[in-house]
Amino acid sequence: MMEYFFFKSILMTMLLIGAFGFFFVKLTRLYKIMLAVDGEPKCLVDKPVERIKTIFVDVLGHTNIIRKPVPGFAHALIFFGFLVIFPHSLELMIKGAIPAFSAGHLLPGFYTIYLSVADVLGVFVLAGLAYTLYRRVIIKPSYLTMGIDAKLIILFTSTIVISFYFVNIFQLLSHEMNDGINYGMAFPVSGFLAAVFGLGALSDKEVFVWYEAFYYIHLGTILGFLLYIPSSKHLHLLAAAPNVFFKRLGVEKAVVKTPLEDEKIETFGLANISELNWHNVLNLYACTECGRCEELCPAAGTGKPLSPQKIIHDLKVELFNQSDLLLAGEHNAIKPIIREGSQVTGDVLWACTTCRACENICPVSNEHLDFIFELRKNQVLMEANFPPELQEPFENIENQSNPWGFSADSRAQWCTDIEVPLMSEKLKVDILWFVGCAGSFDERGKKVSRATARILQKAGVDFAILGNEERCNGDMARRAGNEYLAQTMIMQNIEIFNRYSFDTILTGCPHCYNIIKNEFPDFGGHYNVLHTAEFFNLLLKEGRLKTNTPDCGSITLHDSCYLGRWNDIYESPRKVLKMATGSNLIEMSKTQSKSFCCGAGGARMFMEEHIGKRINNERASQIIHSGATTVVTSCPFCATMLGDGIIEGKGQVLVRDISEILDEATNF
Ligand code: SF4
Ligand code: SF4
């Protein structure tokens, strides 16, 4: 027996050194890949206390994961169960290498209590795993993969827990073990299982043999799993927490400013994986392949080839496939991401509406759009490869400063017959109203602008517009990847803004709102920006507007992506509608942060939709099914897309902007 334990000690020592050494080598390679990429990460390590708090809330608190309650709960059972049972497995490892080691002797009493908790929680892990298997094999949601990776992980984890119980059972039955542990107390579930299986009748020798067999199965599976983690989706076990730590704090986000003026830079955007930054790489490592992003993606949901989950997965595969060249420093030899036969195609890349549903739901805080925007930039700026429909709006913005090509001199014609002051006349105002291209040129948008002007006059607001001085702010061009055009428009607008004195920029368009508020600062334009929904809410609260609560029928609200998920503005439009109409909203099931995109964002407004169902038609059918007679939006692009979708779906729902509702509610 002494010889056996000596042999076991040698074997376990070699196995542990080998497995952990190999694991360390693999981790080192993953770390070196993060260091080998060239891109500059924009993520910060500011506010460390807030970042540590985020780890506790998001990772340990499972707040993101539990947003999908049943799978989230199952994940919590597995996660916390494994956390608790692992120290026992660790003790078994040490004991194998150093037979005299006993945690029970080191921590008398406490270790017995710990073992009893672990013995019970193992059942929870098995319950969580059973649900995971049921979901993947029976429910089979389309966004969940059941590839070899998923199967192996379920096999590994369930083998670990089942063998854990058998180790406990035979440890309990062994008369040899004297570890300072009260086994009767320590293994309530294992004791019950031993009785159920009638194992108490086994001889000491049989108990010993079975114990040793399950010991090797248990530890062998753990060590095998350890080796498998770095090359599987379970890499998220290591990468998720740091990924969350380095995530963007807050909701607002800006497209990364490309240094176009830097003559040392030869390519712009993301052409191959060497141009990722280490935070991007961490995003790829952290993906759990949970499929939540794909489930909520309006493009994936309407039959487009785009899946945000697949983009992350495909880029990870590309990264690993090209990692030898990357680590050898042969960046010029790395193949471009978009090439003949690659998974990320033009149809994938241009299907994105930039709605951020994927980023909002991702439990590990991945930022899918960072990849999409940079890939688009590279295709537009370096390859001149983009959907042909975008050529005309690009030229129109360049020549007439609006995507439709109306004469730039006719920008203020929408208000020639009403009293709307110009900044060039007033020079200094409280509110500079940025009307935007849609509000200035689009027929539907012009009606909304006139309603907004009337509201501002009724409230006695000191405001003015730029009139023909106003320029397209570059949002559409930027989302479409034309960074050069976007930066030109941004700089032109900042130059014009700087001619005047004002407190706040007001806009009725979430796209204008977002770019001026969140992206102009990167170009030196720092402004206090309000969307009309926010400003109207303030005016109503201050009593500067009185309402007559008109009967608008039953109302539902469509949350615009760029107001909601991009800027966390959900309450203001609801409060305005409540104060204006007095009625309670009908909330659609896809509302607020889970709102379904209208299909216009990401410059999709100016592209054809050749593949699958039209996104606006899908949202229109959700609106029609809500039973509301009016749908209110706070975005001119949403209004157009939803209006078209409702006509197509033969619905009887009126589409109105929040300004139109409030204008009517403030008429006496
Ligand atoms: S931003 Fe929206 S459309 Fe684009 S990939 Fe994410 S969920 Fe899909
Ligand atoms: S990117 Fe995020 S949401 Fe999408 S599959 Fe990966 S972990 Fe899940």
XYZ file of C-alpha atoms and ligand atoms in Angstrom:
684
model
C 0.000 0.000 0.000
C 2.876 2.338 0.840
C 4.337 1.703 -2.616
C 0.991 2.474 -4.212
C 0.672 5.847 -2.451
C 4.273 6.647 -3.342
C 3.557 5.803 -6.979
C 0.302 7.823 -6.840
C 2.142 10.766 -5.369
C 4.705 10.731 -8.210
C 1.999 10.281 -10.831
C -0.208 13.090 -9.463
C 2.760 15.432 -9.103
C 3.715 14.820 -12.729
C 0.121 15.152 -13.938
C -0.433 18.398 -12.030
C 2.842 19.957 -13.168
C 2.177 18.832 -16.748
C -1.440 20.017 -16.883
C -0.916 23.342 -15.128
C 2.307 23.916 -17.083
C 0.554 23.285 -20.393
C -2.348 25.498 -19.279
C 0.095 28.263 -18.411
C 1.812 27.946 -21.813
C -1.556 28.233 -23.559
C -2.525 31.248 -21.442
C 0.801 32.895 -22.173
C 0.163 32.489 -25.895
C -3.294 34.072 -25.536
C -1.754 36.957 -23.618
C 0.980 37.395 -26.230
C -1.693 37.574 -28.935
C -3.304 40.440 -27.011
C 0.045 42.213 -26.922
C 0.858 41.501 -30.577
C -2.094 43.370 -32.107
C -1.430 46.938 -33.222
C -4.645 48.828 -32.475
C -4.897 51.409 -29.725
C -7.668 50.476 -27.299
C -10.042 53.243 -26.402
C -11.115 51.557 -23.195
C -9.890 53.181 -20.045
C -8.690 52.086 -16.681
C -10.150 55.161 -15.012
C -12.512 54.921 -12.005
C -10.999 51.680 -10.618
C -13.440 51.532 -7.700
C -16.412 51.715 -10.069
C -14.806 49.076 -12.257
C -14.254 46.707 -9.332
C -17.848 47.321 -8.262
C -18.946 46.372 -11.779
C -17.163 43.034 -11.417
C -19.089 42.341 -8.232
C -22.412 43.436 -9.700
C -22.135 42.079 -13.261
C -20.031 38.955 -12.776
C -20.487 37.779 -9.205
C -23.967 39.323 -8.906
C -24.964 37.815 -12.271
C -27.115 40.894 -12.943
C -26.530 40.772 -16.703
C -26.915 37.038 -16.991
C -30.118 36.916 -14.988
C -31.788 39.318 -17.458
C -32.805 36.123 -19.208
C -34.260 34.588 -16.046
C -34.413 30.799 -16.534
C -31.084 30.265 -18.384
C -29.578 32.961 -16.138
C -30.690 31.091 -13.013
C -29.334 27.815 -14.423
C -25.999 29.533 -15.099
C -25.958 30.872 -11.526
C -26.526 27.346 -10.149
C -23.632 25.979 -12.197
C -21.322 28.948 -11.568
C -21.781 29.202 -7.805
C -22.029 25.422 -7.369
C -18.680 24.918 -9.087
C -17.124 27.760 -7.106
C -18.099 25.936 -3.919
C -17.156 22.383 -4.912
C -13.814 23.304 -6.481
C -11.850 23.693 -3.194
C -12.686 20.053 -2.373
C -11.321 18.981 -5.771
C -8.242 21.095 -5.116
C -7.762 19.364 -1.789
C -7.988 15.979 -3.564
C -5.300 17.116 -6.021
C -2.942 18.180 -3.242
C -3.672 15.040 -1.299
C -2.766 12.931 -4.339
C 0.638 14.596 -4.615
C 1.203 14.918 -0.851
C -0.588 11.982 0.832
C -0.092 13.423 4.327
C -2.022 16.575 3.434
C -5.455 16.927 5.019
C -7.621 20.042 4.942
C -9.737 18.417 7.626
C -6.769 18.460 10.007
C -5.837 22.002 9.010
C -9.365 23.358 9.453
C -11.096 21.016 11.887
C -14.841 21.548 12.093
C -14.938 24.196 9.399
C -13.940 21.772 6.666
C -16.713 19.360 7.653
C -19.246 22.176 7.356
C -17.737 23.296 4.039
C -17.935 19.738 2.645
C -21.580 19.436 3.655
C -22.401 22.664 1.753
C -20.429 21.500 -1.312
C -22.127 18.102 -1.174
C -25.548 19.778 -1.333
C -24.613 22.381 -3.972
C -23.396 19.661 -6.332
C -27.086 18.799 -6.823
C -27.739 22.407 -7.874
C -24.937 22.175 -10.434
C -26.456 19.003 -11.834
C -29.869 20.695 -12.007
C -28.338 23.639 -13.892
C -26.543 21.270 -16.281
C -29.721 19.248 -16.839
C -31.563 22.435 -17.834
C -28.686 23.449 -20.122
C -28.838 20.074 -21.855
C -32.640 20.226 -22.084
C -32.440 23.711 -23.629
C -29.886 22.694 -26.206
C -31.355 19.301 -27.089
C -35.115 19.763 -26.629
C -35.903 23.519 -26.816
C -33.130 24.171 -29.375
C -33.399 27.950 -29.812
C -31.973 28.790 -33.237
C -29.354 31.139 -31.774
C -27.815 28.415 -29.556
C -25.164 26.214 -31.085
C -24.906 22.506 -30.218
C -21.540 21.924 -31.803
C -18.830 19.627 -30.499
C -17.615 22.395 -28.176
C -20.963 22.699 -26.377
C -21.300 18.900 -26.137
C -17.780 18.450 -24.770
C -18.310 21.114 -22.132
C -21.550 19.535 -20.916
C -19.763 16.156 -20.873
C -16.767 17.547 -18.953
C -18.821 19.405 -16.372
C -21.333 16.663 -15.691
C -18.549 14.059 -15.407
C -16.800 16.296 -12.884
C -19.910 16.580 -10.685
C -20.995 12.946 -10.974
C -17.484 11.700 -10.174
C -17.366 14.238 -7.319
C -20.330 12.426 -5.733
C -18.771 9.000 -6.242
C -15.522 10.172 -4.684
C -17.527 11.462 -1.727
C -19.513 8.237 -1.453
C -16.410 6.040 -1.322
C -14.625 8.483 0.938
C -17.589 8.181 3.282
C -17.565 4.361 3.138
C -13.836 4.046 3.598
C -12.813 2.970 7.041
C -9.220 3.786 6.249
C -9.572 7.514 6.046
C -9.009 9.475 9.155
C -8.903 13.062 7.969
C -10.305 14.838 10.984
C -13.599 15.042 9.138
C -16.990 13.947 10.391
C -18.014 12.177 7.190
C -21.539 11.476 8.404
C -22.138 15.207 8.575
C -19.970 16.164 5.628
C -21.711 14.141 2.933
C -25.500 14.219 3.420
C -26.324 13.768 -0.269
C -23.536 11.266 -0.900
C -24.608 9.301 2.192
C -28.150 9.180 0.851
C -26.898 8.031 -2.577
C -24.704 5.335 -0.974
C -27.790 3.975 0.808
C -29.932 4.163 -2.364
C -27.327 2.263 -4.411
C -26.755 -0.227 -1.571
C -23.016 0.437 -1.567
C -22.645 -0.031 2.195
C -22.214 -3.784 1.625
C -18.960 -3.356 -0.327
C -15.784 -4.700 1.214
C -13.001 -2.330 2.272
C -10.940 -3.427 -0.682
C -13.776 -2.789 -3.125
C -14.396 0.623 -1.573
C -10.714 1.441 -1.953
C -10.616 0.395 -5.616
C -13.789 2.308 -6.482
C -12.578 5.366 -4.593
C -9.308 5.359 -6.501
C -11.079 4.818 -9.832
C -13.433 7.764 -9.300
C -10.601 9.836 -7.895
C -8.736 9.518 -11.214
C -11.903 10.056 -13.260
C -12.715 13.205 -11.252
C -9.264 14.744 -11.317
C -8.474 13.527 -14.828
C -11.634 15.259 -16.122
C -10.778 18.470 -14.267
C -7.260 18.496 -15.699
C -8.574 17.656 -19.166
C -11.088 20.486 -18.879
C -8.287 22.796 -17.765
C -6.392 22.014 -20.965
C -9.522 22.417 -23.061
C -10.563 25.826 -21.640
C -8.093 28.057 -23.534
C -9.183 26.805 -26.942
C -12.921 26.524 -26.239
C -15.805 28.891 -25.630
C -15.138 28.311 -21.936
C -12.225 30.678 -22.319
C -14.863 33.084 -21.051
C -14.248 31.629 -17.579
C -10.928 33.474 -17.657
C -11.729 36.429 -19.930
C -15.226 37.541 -18.891
C -14.245 39.227 -15.626
C -11.342 41.270 -17.111
C -13.518 42.094 -20.116
C -16.166 43.497 -17.796
C -13.514 45.336 -15.789
C -12.198 47.115 -18.904
C -15.608 47.778 -20.414
C -16.894 51.202 -21.360
C -18.527 52.682 -18.276
C -21.940 54.222 -18.918
C -24.189 53.811 -21.921
C -23.035 56.575 -24.272
C -20.521 55.620 -26.885
C -18.787 57.267 -29.818
C -17.447 55.842 -33.038
C -13.666 55.833 -32.622
C -12.056 58.903 -34.199
C -9.739 57.729 -36.986
C -6.583 59.866 -37.196
C -6.979 60.631 -40.903
C -4.436 63.424 -40.753
C -1.676 61.105 -39.444
C 0.585 60.584 -42.455
C 2.396 57.677 -40.802
C -0.781 55.581 -40.940
C -1.157 53.702 -44.208
C -4.504 51.986 -43.729
C -7.644 53.055 -41.913
C -10.243 50.933 -40.211
C -9.954 47.197 -39.641
C -8.481 45.264 -42.577
C -6.947 42.278 -40.799
C -6.786 40.941 -37.284
C -3.423 42.575 -36.531
C -5.293 45.908 -36.481
C -7.491 44.862 -33.575
C -6.640 46.295 -30.184
C -6.145 44.199 -27.061
C -9.579 45.115 -25.748
C -11.126 43.828 -28.985
C -9.177 40.593 -28.524
C -10.409 40.314 -24.949
C -13.974 40.732 -26.305
C -13.392 37.743 -28.591
C -11.969 35.640 -25.756
C -14.861 36.568 -23.446
C -17.749 35.494 -25.687
C -19.749 32.688 -24.058
C -21.629 31.887 -27.278
C -24.874 32.384 -25.380
C -26.581 33.696 -28.521
C -28.433 36.506 -26.756
C -27.069 39.091 -29.175
C -28.296 37.080 -32.129
C -31.694 36.541 -30.533
C -32.301 40.298 -30.294
C -30.595 41.370 -33.522
C -33.200 42.800 -35.920
C -31.069 41.826 -38.905
C -30.664 38.207 -37.782
C -34.329 38.113 -36.747
C -35.496 39.077 -40.232
C -33.385 36.594 -42.141
C -30.243 38.593 -42.945
C -26.898 36.763 -42.924
C -25.670 39.005 -40.078
C -25.431 37.503 -36.615
C -23.483 39.491 -34.006
C -22.663 36.224 -32.241
C -21.248 34.811 -35.465
C -19.206 37.944 -36.183
C -17.524 37.577 -32.791
C -17.017 33.853 -33.323
C -15.708 34.238 -36.880
C -13.256 36.939 -35.842
C -12.025 34.720 -32.993
C -11.466 31.841 -35.420
C -9.699 34.250 -37.802
C -7.532 35.502 -34.933
C -6.465 31.985 -33.948
C -5.936 30.925 -37.577
C -3.595 33.837 -38.197
C -1.995 33.883 -34.753
C 1.309 32.298 -35.876
C 1.891 35.157 -38.346
C 0.725 37.661 -35.760
C 3.128 36.363 -33.111
C 5.950 36.173 -35.639
C 5.434 39.869 -36.350
C 4.639 39.157 -40.006
C 1.634 41.443 -40.037
C 1.889 42.156 -43.749
C 1.383 38.475 -44.500
C -1.892 38.293 -42.565
C -4.895 37.850 -44.838
C -7.624 40.506 -44.892
C -10.748 39.674 -42.880
C -13.057 40.366 -45.809
C -11.817 38.265 -48.703
C -13.006 35.660 -51.135
C -14.542 32.810 -49.132
C -14.421 34.534 -45.720
C -17.330 34.323 -43.334
C -17.643 38.087 -42.845
C -19.047 39.211 -46.182
C -20.440 42.499 -47.451
C -23.990 41.240 -46.880
C -23.083 40.576 -43.257
C -21.303 43.862 -42.709
C -23.852 46.189 -44.266
C -26.908 44.528 -42.733
C -26.232 46.082 -39.341
C -28.581 48.903 -38.300
C -26.205 49.852 -35.454
C -29.127 49.491 -33.043
C -26.896 48.209 -30.187
C -29.387 45.549 -29.100
C -26.446 43.128 -29.179
C -24.199 45.250 -26.985
C -26.994 46.040 -24.579
C -27.841 42.392 -23.889
C -24.348 40.884 -23.958
C -23.659 39.384 -20.502
C -19.909 39.950 -20.870
C -20.217 43.533 -22.201
C -18.872 42.870 -25.669
C -18.962 45.771 -28.112
C -19.865 44.283 -31.473
C -20.139 47.670 -33.158
C -16.471 48.445 -32.584
C -15.697 45.675 -35.067
C -18.495 46.556 -37.482
C -17.707 50.288 -37.653
C -13.991 49.681 -38.175
C -14.594 47.011 -40.838
C -16.964 49.389 -42.646
C -14.426 52.220 -42.451
C -11.769 50.043 -44.027
C -14.067 48.918 -46.829
C -15.148 52.478 -47.626
C -11.885 54.376 -47.151
C -9.371 51.814 -48.409
C -11.296 49.513 -50.754
C -14.101 51.791 -52.016
C -16.218 48.695 -51.456
C -19.701 49.566 -50.198
C -23.319 49.145 -51.314
C -23.782 51.188 -54.505
C -26.880 52.893 -53.066
C -24.591 54.772 -50.664
C -22.693 56.544 -53.437
C -25.464 59.067 -54.051
C -26.067 60.104 -50.421
C -22.292 60.420 -49.913
C -22.072 62.763 -52.903
C -25.173 64.649 -51.833
C -23.756 65.263 -48.379
C -20.494 66.411 -49.909
C -22.154 68.753 -52.394
C -25.386 69.876 -50.751
C -24.836 68.947 -47.144
C -27.831 66.624 -46.966
C -28.168 62.980 -48.067
C -31.077 63.584 -50.441
C -29.348 66.241 -52.535
C -31.754 69.126 -51.979
C -30.112 72.475 -52.545
C -28.217 73.517 -49.427
C -29.690 77.001 -49.930
C -33.204 75.652 -49.403
C -32.485 74.249 -45.923
C -34.551 76.899 -44.160
C -37.462 76.926 -46.605
C -39.603 74.809 -44.302
C -40.136 77.865 -42.081
C -40.322 80.793 -44.490
C -43.981 81.414 -43.630
C -43.602 81.171 -39.854
C -41.647 83.204 -37.348
C -38.445 81.215 -36.683
C -35.438 83.359 -35.724
C -31.982 82.770 -37.197
C -28.755 82.613 -35.222
C -27.170 84.990 -37.716
C -29.716 87.602 -36.579
C -29.796 86.919 -32.853
C -26.132 85.899 -32.283
C -26.869 84.908 -28.675
C -29.731 82.691 -27.488
C -30.581 80.154 -24.823
C -31.360 77.411 -27.319
C -29.699 76.738 -30.649
C -32.166 74.437 -32.383
C -30.342 72.057 -34.745
C -33.175 71.135 -37.101
C -31.273 68.415 -38.975
C -31.546 67.197 -42.567
C -34.777 65.226 -42.078
C -36.414 68.110 -40.186
C -35.390 70.543 -42.946
C -36.023 68.592 -46.162
C -38.203 65.544 -45.595
C -41.943 66.320 -46.025
C -42.880 64.384 -42.890
C -39.942 65.882 -40.986
C -40.894 69.425 -41.965
C -44.343 69.006 -40.369
C -42.638 67.880 -37.162
C -40.285 70.885 -37.300
C -43.227 73.249 -37.610
C -44.891 71.592 -34.616
C -41.650 71.965 -32.623
C -41.375 75.646 -33.581
C -44.928 76.276 -32.353
C -44.214 74.555 -29.022
C -41.052 76.610 -28.460
C -42.981 79.807 -29.223
C -45.847 78.836 -26.900
C -43.362 78.219 -24.088
C -41.591 81.538 -24.731
C -38.229 79.850 -25.369
C -35.357 82.083 -26.492
C -34.248 80.067 -29.511
C -32.925 80.326 -33.052
C -31.948 78.023 -35.890
C -28.879 78.101 -38.126
C -31.007 78.129 -41.277
C -28.932 77.750 -44.438
C -25.757 77.788 -42.352
C -26.646 74.402 -40.849
C -24.773 71.411 -42.279
C -25.401 67.686 -42.246
C -23.615 66.596 -39.071
C -22.091 63.502 -40.674
C -23.967 60.844 -38.695
C -25.132 58.887 -41.716
C -21.686 59.032 -43.346
C -19.973 57.957 -40.132
C -22.253 54.965 -39.548
C -21.736 53.966 -43.171
C -17.960 53.979 -42.718
C -17.208 57.181 -44.621
C -15.109 58.616 -41.829
C -13.470 61.171 -44.075
C -16.805 62.729 -45.080
C -18.120 62.479 -41.524
C -15.121 64.277 -40.039
C -15.447 67.027 -42.668
C -19.096 67.585 -41.724
C -18.386 67.484 -38.012
C -15.638 70.094 -38.325
C -17.825 72.347 -40.475
C -20.637 72.264 -37.918
C -18.308 72.955 -35.009
C -16.894 75.936 -36.857
C -20.412 77.281 -37.387
C -21.502 76.597 -33.780
C -18.435 78.476 -32.563
C -19.599 81.663 -34.270
C -22.482 82.006 -31.850
C -23.302 82.110 -28.195
C -25.862 79.669 -26.763
C -26.434 77.492 -23.698
C -27.888 74.387 -25.234
C -28.253 72.675 -28.588
C -31.752 71.261 -29.080
C -32.588 68.609 -31.643
C -35.597 66.456 -32.449
C -33.492 63.767 -34.125
C -31.788 61.100 -31.959
C -29.060 60.665 -34.568
C -28.187 64.391 -34.503
C -28.461 64.281 -30.716
C -26.083 61.369 -30.393
C -23.358 62.569 -32.712
C -23.338 66.156 -31.419
C -23.421 65.088 -27.781
C -21.147 62.053 -27.836
C -18.910 62.375 -30.893
C -18.357 66.106 -31.466
C -16.287 66.273 -28.215
C -13.554 64.181 -29.890
C -13.214 67.058 -32.369
C -13.231 69.814 -29.767
C -16.984 70.506 -29.838
C -18.309 70.274 -26.277
C -21.966 71.215 -26.005
C -24.907 70.782 -23.717
C -27.325 68.864 -25.942
C -30.995 68.055 -25.364
C -33.432 66.048 -27.404
C -36.890 67.603 -27.780
C -38.386 64.814 -25.624
C -36.096 65.848 -22.747
C -36.627 69.565 -23.314
C -40.415 69.257 -23.540
C -40.369 67.289 -20.301
C -38.481 70.170 -18.636
C -40.864 72.782 -20.061
C -43.873 70.844 -18.792
C -42.311 70.330 -15.349
C -41.523 74.038 -15.083
C -45.120 74.878 -15.992
C -44.092 76.735 -19.125
C -46.561 74.700 -21.161
C -50.167 73.991 -20.256
C -51.853 70.948 -21.779
C -55.460 70.246 -22.720
C -54.988 66.443 -22.663
C -56.536 65.726 -26.070
C -58.022 62.308 -26.761
C -55.367 60.648 -28.891
C -56.869 57.171 -28.613
C -54.682 54.354 -27.430
C -51.001 55.136 -27.756
C -47.886 53.045 -27.889
C -44.333 54.398 -27.958
C -41.584 53.200 -30.237
C -38.209 53.724 -28.503
C -35.653 54.930 -31.004
C -32.352 53.027 -30.725
C -30.252 56.193 -30.700
C -32.304 57.759 -27.910
C -32.742 54.587 -25.849
C -29.903 52.113 -26.119
C -27.380 54.730 -27.235
C -28.292 57.377 -24.647
C -30.473 55.731 -22.005
C -33.408 58.116 -22.599
C -36.580 56.178 -21.965
C -38.456 58.146 -19.326
C -38.666 61.626 -20.880
C -40.872 60.713 -23.873
C -43.121 58.663 -21.613
C -43.499 61.523 -19.134
C -44.269 63.998 -21.925
C -46.935 61.715 -23.353
C -48.443 61.170 -19.925
C -48.578 64.914 -19.216
C -49.760 65.766 -22.725
C -52.473 63.181 -23.159
C -53.149 61.913 -19.639
C -53.421 58.405 -21.029
C -51.456 55.349 -20.064
C -49.258 53.944 -22.782
C -49.658 50.487 -24.202
C -46.154 49.073 -23.856
C -45.127 46.622 -26.566
C -43.328 43.472 -25.428
C -40.214 44.745 -27.266
C -39.865 48.052 -25.513
C -37.229 50.292 -23.925
C -33.830 48.551 -23.934
C -35.363 45.601 -25.800
C -37.038 47.813 -28.393
C -36.925 46.491 -31.951
C -35.150 48.745 -34.432
C -37.153 50.456 -37.217
C -34.457 49.451 -39.693
C -33.138 52.942 -40.560
C -30.014 53.211 -38.412
C -26.457 52.588 -39.541
C -27.270 54.310 -42.872
C -29.687 51.459 -43.641
C -32.273 54.184 -44.408
C -30.342 54.757 -47.638
C -29.760 51.134 -48.604
C -31.938 48.500 -50.234
C -33.093 45.555 -48.127
C -32.764 42.636 -50.508
C -32.532 39.737 -48.078
C -35.211 38.437 -45.700
C -38.187 40.318 -44.290
C -37.983 44.098 -44.112
C -37.092 45.199 -40.565
C -39.602 48.072 -40.599
C -42.370 45.646 -41.597
C -41.475 43.413 -38.658
C -41.627 46.347 -36.230
C -44.853 47.580 -37.859
C -46.498 44.204 -37.270
C -45.448 44.372 -33.596
C -47.056 47.827 -33.420
C -50.240 46.673 -35.161
C -50.482 43.708 -32.770
C -50.139 46.008 -29.763
C -53.701 47.182 -30.429
C -52.753 50.873 -30.211
C -54.354 53.323 -32.652
C -51.346 55.683 -32.534
C -47.638 54.972 -32.371
C -45.475 57.844 -31.173
C -41.827 58.214 -32.103
C -39.130 60.752 -31.262
C -37.152 60.232 -34.462
C -37.876 61.355 -38.035
C -36.266 58.235 -39.494
C -38.337 55.932 -37.290
C -41.492 57.839 -38.336
C -40.788 57.255 -42.028
C -39.845 53.586 -41.620
C -42.780 52.761 -39.356
C -45.224 54.686 -41.555
C -44.113 52.660 -44.598
C -44.253 49.403 -42.628
C -47.748 50.065 -41.319
C -49.056 50.850 -44.821
C -47.414 47.667 -46.106
C -48.942 45.680 -43.238
C -52.350 47.264 -43.954
C -52.550 48.534 -40.384
C -54.720 51.416 -39.203
C -52.177 52.879 -36.810
C -51.327 56.579 -36.978
C -47.617 57.454 -36.733
C -46.971 60.719 -34.876
C -43.918 62.474 -33.561
C -43.869 63.492 -29.915
C -43.764 67.156 -31.053
C -47.013 66.743 -32.975
C -48.759 65.242 -29.941
C -47.513 68.007 -27.633
C -48.313 70.735 -30.152
C -51.907 69.492 -30.284
C -52.035 69.161 -26.503
C -50.912 72.766 -26.004
C -53.458 74.348 -28.375
C -56.168 76.256 -26.550
S -26.192 46.677 -33.697
Fe -28.253 45.811 -33.983
S -28.332 45.227 -36.146
Fe -26.158 45.514 -35.637
S -25.427 43.498 -35.072
Fe -26.045 44.508 -33.170
S -28.178 43.865 -32.872
Fe -27.671 43.393 -35.010
S -21.193 38.321 -27.928
Fe -22.108 38.406 -25.906
S -24.331 38.092 -26.237
Fe -23.272 37.466 -28.105
S -22.979 35.275 -27.892
Fe -21.097 36.257 -27.128
S -21.446 36.506 -24.929
Fe -23.447 36.073 -25.848
